[in-house]
């Protein structure tokens, strides 16, 4: 079975099952196991004047382990790769979590804050309804790239080993790839490798969103908006989503009680995003997922 057929089946399996609670209540999710390995490396190696070198060493170890485990899954056959890819693709769970923010926000602002706190890392206690909505939409766009398109891209490039190398890198970046006193040096390698691995997928995600949101004619504007984002990659899907919905994303937000004056992406867009915009973003994710599935399926038929 071709890698395209395997990926198409994995995309469908993820869309149908999502993250079955009955399974992950009985055994740890692979992402949890990755997190534990990274946390152990952080505790053992993040120290002293050679923290950056130790961070490089940790990423080398994690990459080699991911490659080895990926080769093991390949040796088990196509069914094992389908299961692995379906587990590590996160489209259904992403849309479910983002849609939950819209439902919660329709109940009350506090419900919306609690719901969005489950999918973003910024402070949520003082968020307005518009802040909650923007945060949910940003998470939808960025995580569609990180959690769906990028894993699928690297699975097509390198099979199970490519998928696992991407996932362990992205998980490491989310845990230690921050410019904080503790992690700026140690997490440097994780952050730079994640930037590299997301370079093509982020732009591919922006293209998919631009297609389904009828924004291909504004591609140069999307490109300009993406450069306003603090991340070299996350700005692309956020810019495409912002243009498609007509809203401003990113902008000022608080981390650890400190306000950060980040620029808006698509600064001329509406600042009054609400639950209906979150729901529109979810619909865009499903349409973009559908375009990706059709493309992969067509390649499976001809290759």
mmCIF file of C-alpha atoms in Angstrom:
data_model
loop_
_atom_site.group_PDB
_atom_site.id
_atom_site.type_symbol
_atom_site.label_atom_id
_atom_site.label_comp_id
_atom_site.label_asym_id
_atom_site.label_seq_id
_atom_site.Cartn_x
_atom_site.Cartn_y
_atom_site.Cartn_z
ATOM 1 C CA UNK A 1 0.000 0.000 0.000
ATOM 2 C CA UNK A 2 1.377 3.417 -0.981
ATOM 3 C CA UNK A 3 2.204 6.081 1.574
ATOM 4 C CA UNK A 4 -0.577 8.225 0.060
ATOM 5 C CA UNK A 5 -3.188 5.510 0.627
ATOM 6 C CA UNK A 6 -1.955 4.957 4.178
ATOM 7 C CA UNK A 7 -2.204 8.679 4.930
ATOM 8 C CA UNK A 8 -5.688 8.953 3.393
ATOM 9 C CA UNK A 9 -6.957 6.116 5.578
ATOM 10 C CA UNK A 10 -5.274 7.630 8.638
ATOM 11 C CA UNK A 11 -6.902 11.008 7.974
ATOM 12 C CA UNK A 12 -10.302 9.328 7.731
ATOM 13 C CA UNK A 13 -9.738 7.248 10.865
ATOM 14 C CA UNK A 14 -8.743 10.330 12.864
ATOM 15 C CA UNK A 15 -11.772 12.240 11.572
ATOM 16 C CA UNK A 16 -14.137 9.439 12.632
ATOM 17 C CA UNK A 17 -12.640 8.498 16.003
ATOM 18 C CA UNK A 18 -10.746 11.586 17.145
ATOM 19 C CA UNK A 19 -9.222 10.943 20.570
ATOM 20 C CA UNK A 20 -11.268 8.050 22.057
ATOM 21 C CA UNK A 21 -11.417 8.696 25.790
ATOM 22 C CA UNK A 22 -11.965 5.016 26.623
ATOM 23 C CA UNK A 23 -8.576 4.194 25.090
ATOM 24 C CA UNK A 24 -6.459 6.990 26.538
ATOM 25 C CA UNK A 25 -7.947 6.528 30.000
ATOM 26 C CA UNK A 26 -6.426 3.041 29.966
ATOM 27 C CA UNK A 27 -3.029 3.793 28.453
ATOM 28 C CA UNK A 28 -0.816 6.859 27.987
ATOM 29 C CA UNK A 29 -1.105 8.739 24.695
ATOM 30 C CA UNK A 30 2.150 8.760 22.662
ATOM 31 C CA UNK A 31 2.297 12.547 23.054
ATOM 32 C CA UNK A 32 2.282 12.063 26.837
ATOM 33 C CA UNK A 33 5.188 9.630 26.566
ATOM 34 C CA UNK A 34 7.087 12.096 24.379
ATOM 35 C CA UNK A 35 6.451 14.806 26.944
ATOM 36 C CA UNK A 36 7.782 12.643 29.744
ATOM 37 C CA UNK A 37 10.984 11.940 27.820
ATOM 38 C CA UNK A 38 11.501 15.643 27.120
ATOM 39 C CA UNK A 39 10.762 16.585 30.734
ATOM 40 C CA UNK A 40 13.313 14.014 31.910
ATOM 41 C CA UNK A 41 15.898 15.467 29.551
ATOM 42 C CA UNK A 42 15.089 18.964 30.800
ATOM 43 C CA UNK A 43 15.649 17.920 34.407
ATOM 44 C CA UNK A 44 18.882 16.019 33.751
ATOM 45 C CA UNK A 45 20.583 18.104 31.076
ATOM 46 C CA UNK A 46 19.390 21.701 31.447
ATOM 47 C CA UNK A 47 22.150 23.032 33.623
ATOM 48 C CA UNK A 48 25.410 24.923 33.597
ATOM 49 C CA UNK A 49 27.263 26.842 30.941
ATOM 50 C CA UNK A 50 26.799 24.112 28.338
ATOM 51 C CA UNK A 51 22.992 24.153 28.440
ATOM 52 C CA UNK A 52 22.745 24.962 24.709
ATOM 53 C CA UNK A 53 25.113 22.103 23.819
ATOM 54 C CA UNK A 54 23.128 19.785 26.092
ATOM 55 C CA UNK A 55 19.942 20.889 24.337
ATOM 56 C CA UNK A 56 21.465 19.951 20.982
ATOM 57 C CA UNK A 57 22.461 16.581 22.448
ATOM 58 C CA UNK A 58 18.937 15.991 23.744
ATOM 59 C CA UNK A 59 17.404 16.718 20.332
ATOM 60 C CA UNK A 60 19.904 14.364 18.700
ATOM 61 C CA UNK A 61 18.920 11.593 21.121
ATOM 62 C CA UNK A 62 15.209 12.227 20.626
ATOM 63 C CA UNK A 63 15.585 12.298 16.837
ATOM 64 C CA UNK A 64 17.493 9.018 16.787
ATOM 65 C CA UNK A 65 14.934 7.405 19.081
ATOM 66 C CA UNK A 66 12.084 8.645 16.868
ATOM 67 C CA UNK A 67 13.792 7.315 13.751
ATOM 68 C CA UNK A 68 14.331 3.907 15.359
ATOM 69 C CA UNK A 69 10.774 3.654 16.600
ATOM 70 C CA UNK A 70 9.470 4.769 13.222
ATOM 71 C CA UNK A 71 11.445 2.043 11.447
ATOM 72 C CA UNK A 72 9.951 -0.470 13.869
ATOM 73 C CA UNK A 73 6.425 0.636 12.954
ATOM 74 C CA UNK A 74 7.302 0.412 9.258
ATOM 75 C CA UNK A 75 8.463 -3.159 9.726
ATOM 76 C CA UNK A 76 5.097 -4.114 11.235
ATOM 77 C CA UNK A 77 3.227 -3.293 8.029
ATOM 78 C CA UNK A 78 0.840 -0.720 6.619
ATOM 79 C CA UNK A 79 -1.816 -1.311 9.296
ATOM 80 C CA UNK A 80 0.613 -0.200 12.040
ATOM 81 C CA UNK A 81 1.486 2.950 10.115
ATOM 82 C CA UNK A 82 -2.201 3.769 9.639
ATOM 83 C CA UNK A 83 -2.836 3.451 13.375
ATOM 84 C CA UNK A 84 0.261 5.490 14.270
ATOM 85 C CA UNK A 85 -0.588 8.268 11.823
ATOM 86 C CA UNK A 86 -4.249 8.364 12.906
ATOM 87 C CA UNK A 87 -3.183 8.675 16.545
ATOM 88 C CA UNK A 88 -0.656 11.441 15.884
ATOM 89 C CA UNK A 89 -2.871 13.447 13.531
ATOM 90 C CA UNK A 90 -5.093 15.707 15.611
ATOM 91 C CA UNK A 91 -7.699 17.216 13.330
ATOM 92 C CA UNK A 92 -10.886 15.933 14.958
ATOM 93 C CA UNK A 93 -9.735 16.744 18.484
ATOM 94 C CA UNK A 94 -8.551 20.205 17.383
ATOM 95 C CA UNK A 95 -11.904 21.135 15.871
ATOM 96 C CA UNK A 96 -13.774 19.686 18.857
ATOM 97 C CA UNK A 97 -11.717 21.751 21.321
ATOM 98 C CA UNK A 98 -12.029 24.962 19.304
ATOM 99 C CA UNK A 99 -15.775 24.517 18.770
ATOM 100 C CA UNK A 100 -16.159 23.948 22.511
ATOM 101 C CA UNK A 101 -14.856 27.486 23.104
ATOM 102 C CA UNK A 102 -17.648 28.950 20.968
ATOM 103 C CA UNK A 103 -20.280 26.947 22.835
ATOM 104 C CA UNK A 104 -18.839 27.944 26.204
ATOM 105 C CA UNK A 105 -18.596 31.599 25.245
ATOM 106 C CA UNK A 106 -22.273 31.625 24.306
ATOM 107 C CA UNK A 107 -23.017 30.519 27.880
ATOM 108 C CA UNK A 108 -20.851 33.107 29.631
ATOM 109 C CA UNK A 109 -17.525 34.914 29.435
ATOM 110 C CA UNK A 110 -16.120 32.904 32.345
ATOM 111 C CA UNK A 111 -17.082 29.641 30.629
ATOM 112 C CA UNK A 112 -15.349 30.874 27.489
ATOM 113 C CA UNK A 113 -12.208 31.766 29.430
ATOM 114 C CA UNK A 114 -12.076 28.338 31.063
ATOM 115 C CA UNK A 115 -12.567 26.605 27.727
ATOM 116 C CA UNK A 116 -9.949 28.585 25.817
ATOM 117 C CA UNK A 117 -7.455 28.079 28.679
ATOM 118 C CA UNK A 118 -7.392 24.406 27.654
ATOM 119 C CA UNK A 119 -5.908 25.194 24.230
ATOM 120 C CA UNK A 120 -3.722 28.298 24.705
ATOM 121 C CA UNK A 121 -0.769 29.098 26.946
ATOM 122 C CA UNK A 122 -1.471 32.772 27.601
ATOM 123 C CA UNK A 123 -3.215 34.289 30.630
ATOM 124 C CA UNK A 124 -6.985 34.044 30.281
ATOM 125 C CA UNK A 125 -8.378 35.436 33.540
ATOM 126 C CA UNK A 126 -8.815 38.996 32.243
ATOM 127 C CA UNK A 127 -9.717 38.207 28.646
ATOM 128 C CA UNK A 128 -12.653 39.932 27.009
ATOM 129 C CA UNK A 129 -15.066 38.004 24.809
ATOM 130 C CA UNK A 130 -13.183 39.295 21.767
ATOM 131 C CA UNK A 131 -9.860 38.165 23.256
ATOM 132 C CA UNK A 132 -11.241 34.676 23.858
ATOM 133 C CA UNK A 133 -12.558 34.465 20.313
ATOM 134 C CA UNK A 134 -9.302 35.629 18.743
ATOM 135 C CA UNK A 135 -7.296 33.202 20.865
ATOM 136 C CA UNK A 136 -9.492 30.283 19.795
ATOM 137 C CA UNK A 137 -9.228 31.211 16.105
ATOM 138 C CA UNK A 138 -5.460 31.651 16.343
ATOM 139 C CA UNK A 139 -5.181 28.239 17.996
ATOM 140 C CA UNK A 140 -7.351 26.736 15.261
ATOM 141 C CA UNK A 141 -5.138 28.101 12.475
ATOM 142 C CA UNK A 142 -1.764 27.440 14.081
ATOM 143 C CA UNK A 143 -2.603 23.953 15.332
ATOM 144 C CA UNK A 144 -4.131 22.943 12.009
ATOM 145 C CA UNK A 145 -0.624 23.492 10.668
ATOM 146 C CA UNK A 146 1.272 21.944 13.603
ATOM 147 C CA UNK A 147 -1.152 19.141 14.382
ATOM 148 C CA UNK A 148 -2.505 18.089 10.985
ATOM 149 C CA UNK A 149 -0.765 19.389 7.865
ATOM 150 C CA UNK A 150 2.829 19.256 9.138
ATOM 151 C CA UNK A 151 2.552 15.673 10.491
ATOM 152 C CA UNK A 152 0.868 14.602 7.243
ATOM 153 C CA UNK A 153 3.577 16.358 5.195
ATOM 154 C CA UNK A 154 6.423 14.667 7.039
ATOM 155 C CA UNK A 155 4.648 11.306 6.900
ATOM 156 C CA UNK A 156 4.548 11.650 3.097
ATOM 157 C CA UNK A 157 8.227 12.627 3.057
ATOM 158 C CA UNK A 158 9.578 10.035 5.483
ATOM 159 C CA UNK A 159 6.843 7.596 6.482
ATOM 160 C CA UNK A 160 6.529 6.687 10.158
ATOM 161 C CA UNK A 161 10.110 7.825 10.956
ATOM 162 C CA UNK A 162 9.458 11.241 9.419
ATOM 163 C CA UNK A 163 6.184 11.579 11.311
ATOM 164 C CA UNK A 164 7.739 10.679 14.659
ATOM 165 C CA UNK A 165 10.739 12.971 14.179
ATOM 166 C CA UNK A 166 8.362 15.846 13.478
ATOM 167 C CA UNK A 167 6.101 15.077 16.450
ATOM 168 C CA UNK A 168 8.940 14.753 18.974
ATOM 169 C CA UNK A 169 10.452 18.009 17.685
ATOM 170 C CA UNK A 170 7.157 19.882 17.819
ATOM 171 C CA UNK A 171 6.452 18.544 21.315
ATOM 172 C CA UNK A 172 9.914 19.597 22.471
ATOM 173 C CA UNK A 173 9.414 23.076 21.050
ATOM 174 C CA UNK A 174 6.098 23.417 22.892
ATOM 175 C CA UNK A 175 7.780 22.441 26.182
ATOM 176 C CA UNK A 176 11.283 23.916 26.108
ATOM 177 C CA UNK A 177 11.425 26.126 23.005
ATOM 178 C CA UNK A 178 10.669 29.376 24.824
ATOM 179 C CA UNK A 179 12.845 32.439 25.312
ATOM 180 C CA UNK A 180 12.705 32.265 29.085
ATOM 181 C CA UNK A 181 15.550 32.391 31.571
ATOM 182 C CA UNK A 182 15.386 28.623 31.996
ATOM 183 C CA UNK A 183 14.928 27.538 28.399
ATOM 184 C CA UNK A 184 16.398 30.170 26.067
ATOM 185 C CA UNK A 185 19.717 28.310 25.778
ATOM 186 C CA UNK A 186 18.609 24.734 26.414
ATOM 187 C CA UNK A 187 15.583 24.931 24.121
ATOM 188 C CA UNK A 188 17.438 26.657 21.278
ATOM 189 C CA UNK A 189 17.927 23.480 19.244
ATOM 190 C CA UNK A 190 14.303 22.375 19.674
ATOM 191 C CA UNK A 191 13.002 25.778 18.587
ATOM 192 C CA UNK A 192 15.285 26.073 15.556
ATOM 193 C CA UNK A 193 14.595 22.512 14.366
ATOM 194 C CA UNK A 194 10.857 23.053 14.782
ATOM 195 C CA UNK A 195 11.101 26.260 12.745
ATOM 196 C CA UNK A 196 12.881 24.342 9.989
ATOM 197 C CA UNK A 197 10.447 21.421 9.929
ATOM 198 C CA UNK A 198 7.431 23.760 9.823
ATOM 199 C CA UNK A 199 8.783 26.008 7.091
ATOM 200 C CA UNK A 200 6.998 24.286 4.189
ATOM 201 C CA UNK A 201 3.916 22.940 6.051
ATOM 202 C CA UNK A 202 2.985 26.365 7.464
ATOM 203 C CA UNK A 203 2.899 27.880 4.005
ATOM 204 C CA UNK A 204 1.029 24.876 2.617
ATOM 205 C CA UNK A 205 -1.539 25.291 5.402
ATOM 206 C CA UNK A 206 -1.930 28.966 4.521
ATOM 207 C CA UNK A 207 -2.517 27.994 0.893
ATOM 208 C CA UNK A 208 -5.183 25.437 1.831
ATOM 209 C CA UNK A 209 -6.975 27.980 4.019
ATOM 210 C CA UNK A 210 -6.677 30.657 1.344
ATOM 211 C CA UNK A 211 -8.269 28.267 -1.177
ATOM 212 C CA UNK A 212 -11.268 27.331 0.967
ATOM 213 C CA UNK A 213 -11.747 30.909 2.187
ATOM 214 C CA UNK A 214 -11.485 32.323 -1.353
ATOM 215 C CA UNK A 215 -8.408 34.382 -0.517
ATOM 216 C CA UNK A 216 -5.923 33.214 -3.161
ATOM 217 C CA UNK A 217 -6.064 36.652 -4.815
ATOM 218 C CA UNK A 218 -4.858 38.219 -1.567
ATOM 219 C CA UNK A 219 -1.817 35.927 -1.291
ATOM 220 C CA UNK A 220 0.627 38.844 -1.310
ATOM 221 C CA UNK A 221 -1.353 40.448 1.517
ATOM 222 C CA UNK A 222 -1.316 37.161 3.442
ATOM 223 C CA UNK A 223 2.424 37.029 2.945
ATOM 224 C CA UNK A 224 2.821 40.583 4.258
ATOM 225 C CA UNK A 225 0.555 39.897 7.251
ATOM 226 C CA UNK A 226 2.488 36.725 8.112
ATOM 227 C CA UNK A 227 5.655 38.771 8.540
ATOM 228 C CA UNK A 228 3.981 40.759 11.328
ATOM 229 C CA UNK A 229 3.802 37.642 13.506
ATOM 230 C CA UNK A 230 6.541 36.933 16.032
ATOM 231 C CA UNK A 231 6.852 33.372 14.670
ATOM 232 C CA UNK A 232 8.399 32.724 11.237
ATOM 233 C CA UNK A 233 5.769 30.052 10.561
ATOM 234 C CA UNK A 234 2.641 30.482 12.699
ATOM 235 C CA UNK A 235 1.880 33.807 11.047
ATOM 236 C CA UNK A 236 1.118 32.128 7.723
ATOM 237 C CA UNK A 237 -1.973 30.078 8.657
ATOM 238 C CA UNK A 238 -3.113 32.834 11.028
ATOM 239 C CA UNK A 239 -2.811 35.446 8.276
ATOM 240 C CA UNK A 240 -4.817 33.312 5.845
ATOM 241 C CA UNK A 241 -7.507 32.668 8.452
ATOM 242 C CA UNK A 242 -7.613 36.338 9.475
ATOM 243 C CA UNK A 243 -8.067 37.483 5.872
ATOM 244 C CA UNK A 244 -10.711 34.851 5.227
ATOM 245 C CA UNK A 245 -12.782 35.776 8.275
ATOM 246 C CA UNK A 246 -12.118 39.502 8.037
ATOM 247 C CA UNK A 247 -10.763 39.703 11.596
ATOM 248 C CA UNK A 248 -7.523 40.785 13.233
ATOM 249 C CA UNK A 249 -5.592 38.063 15.031
ATOM 250 C CA UNK A 250 -2.579 37.945 17.343
ATOM 251 C CA UNK A 251 -2.016 41.351 18.948
ATOM 252 C CA UNK A 252 -1.326 42.183 22.615
ATOM 253 C CA UNK A 253 -1.702 39.401 25.175
ATOM 254 C CA UNK A 254 -0.508 38.500 28.667
ATOM 255 C CA UNK A 255 1.927 35.747 29.648
ATOM 256 C CA UNK A 256 2.709 35.039 33.304
ATOM 257 C CA UNK A 257 1.072 38.301 34.337
ATOM 258 C CA UNK A 258 3.124 40.414 31.930
ATOM 259 C CA UNK A 259 1.473 42.130 28.959
ATOM 260 C CA UNK A 260 3.252 41.654 25.636
ATOM 261 C CA UNK A 261 2.627 44.231 22.918
ATOM 262 C CA UNK A 262 2.628 41.932 19.876
ATOM 263 C CA UNK A 263 1.386 43.401 16.575
ATOM 264 C CA UNK A 264 -1.924 42.398 15.031
ATOM 265 C CA UNK A 265 -1.988 40.096 12.025
ATOM 266 C CA UNK A 266 -4.288 41.657 9.405
ATOM 267 C CA UNK A 267 -4.438 44.876 11.476
ATOM 268 C CA UNK A 268 -7.265 46.379 9.391
ATOM 269 C CA UNK A 269 -9.600 43.491 10.172
ATOM 270 C CA UNK A 270 -12.424 43.540 12.703
ATOM 271 C CA UNK A 271 -11.385 43.509 16.358
ATOM 272 C CA UNK A 272 -14.811 42.280 17.539
ATOM 273 C CA UNK A 273 -14.451 38.557 16.792
ATOM 274 C CA UNK A 274 -17.105 36.414 18.467
ATOM 275 C CA UNK A 275 -18.448 32.844 18.705
ATOM 276 C CA UNK A 276 -19.770 32.931 15.143
ATOM 277 C CA UNK A 277 -16.238 33.659 13.891
ATOM 278 C CA UNK A 278 -14.892 30.706 15.886
ATOM 279 C CA UNK A 279 -17.514 28.487 14.262
ATOM 280 C CA UNK A 280 -16.594 29.862 10.826
ATOM 281 C CA UNK A 281 -12.956 28.988 11.548
ATOM 282 C CA UNK A 282 -13.983 25.419 12.416
ATOM 283 C CA UNK A 283 -15.868 25.101 9.143
ATOM 284 C CA UNK A 284 -12.801 26.393 7.294
ATOM 285 C CA UNK A 285 -10.658 23.746 8.989
ATOM 286 C CA UNK A 286 -12.975 20.972 7.837
ATOM 287 C CA UNK A 287 -13.029 22.293 4.273
ATOM 288 C CA UNK A 288 -9.231 22.597 4.186
ATOM 289 C CA UNK A 289 -8.955 19.076 5.624
ATOM 290 C CA UNK A 290 -11.279 17.896 2.867
ATOM 291 C CA UNK A 291 -9.135 19.478 0.160
ATOM 292 C CA UNK A 292 -6.038 17.833 1.644
ATOM 293 C CA UNK A 293 -7.804 14.454 1.797
ATOM 294 C CA UNK A 294 -8.937 14.714 -1.835
ATOM 295 C CA UNK A 295 -5.417 15.594 -2.982
ATOM 296 C CA UNK A 296 -3.841 12.708 -1.048
ATOM 297 C CA UNK A 297 -6.518 10.288 -2.260
ATOM 298 C CA UNK A 298 -5.993 11.277 -5.890
ATOM 299 C CA UNK A 299 -2.265 10.703 -5.521
ATOM 300 C CA UNK A 300 -2.993 7.310 -3.951
ATOM 301 C CA UNK A 301 -4.982 6.350 -7.053
ATOM 302 C CA UNK A 302 -2.341 7.334 -9.584
ATOM 303 C CA UNK A 303 0.894 6.438 -7.790
#
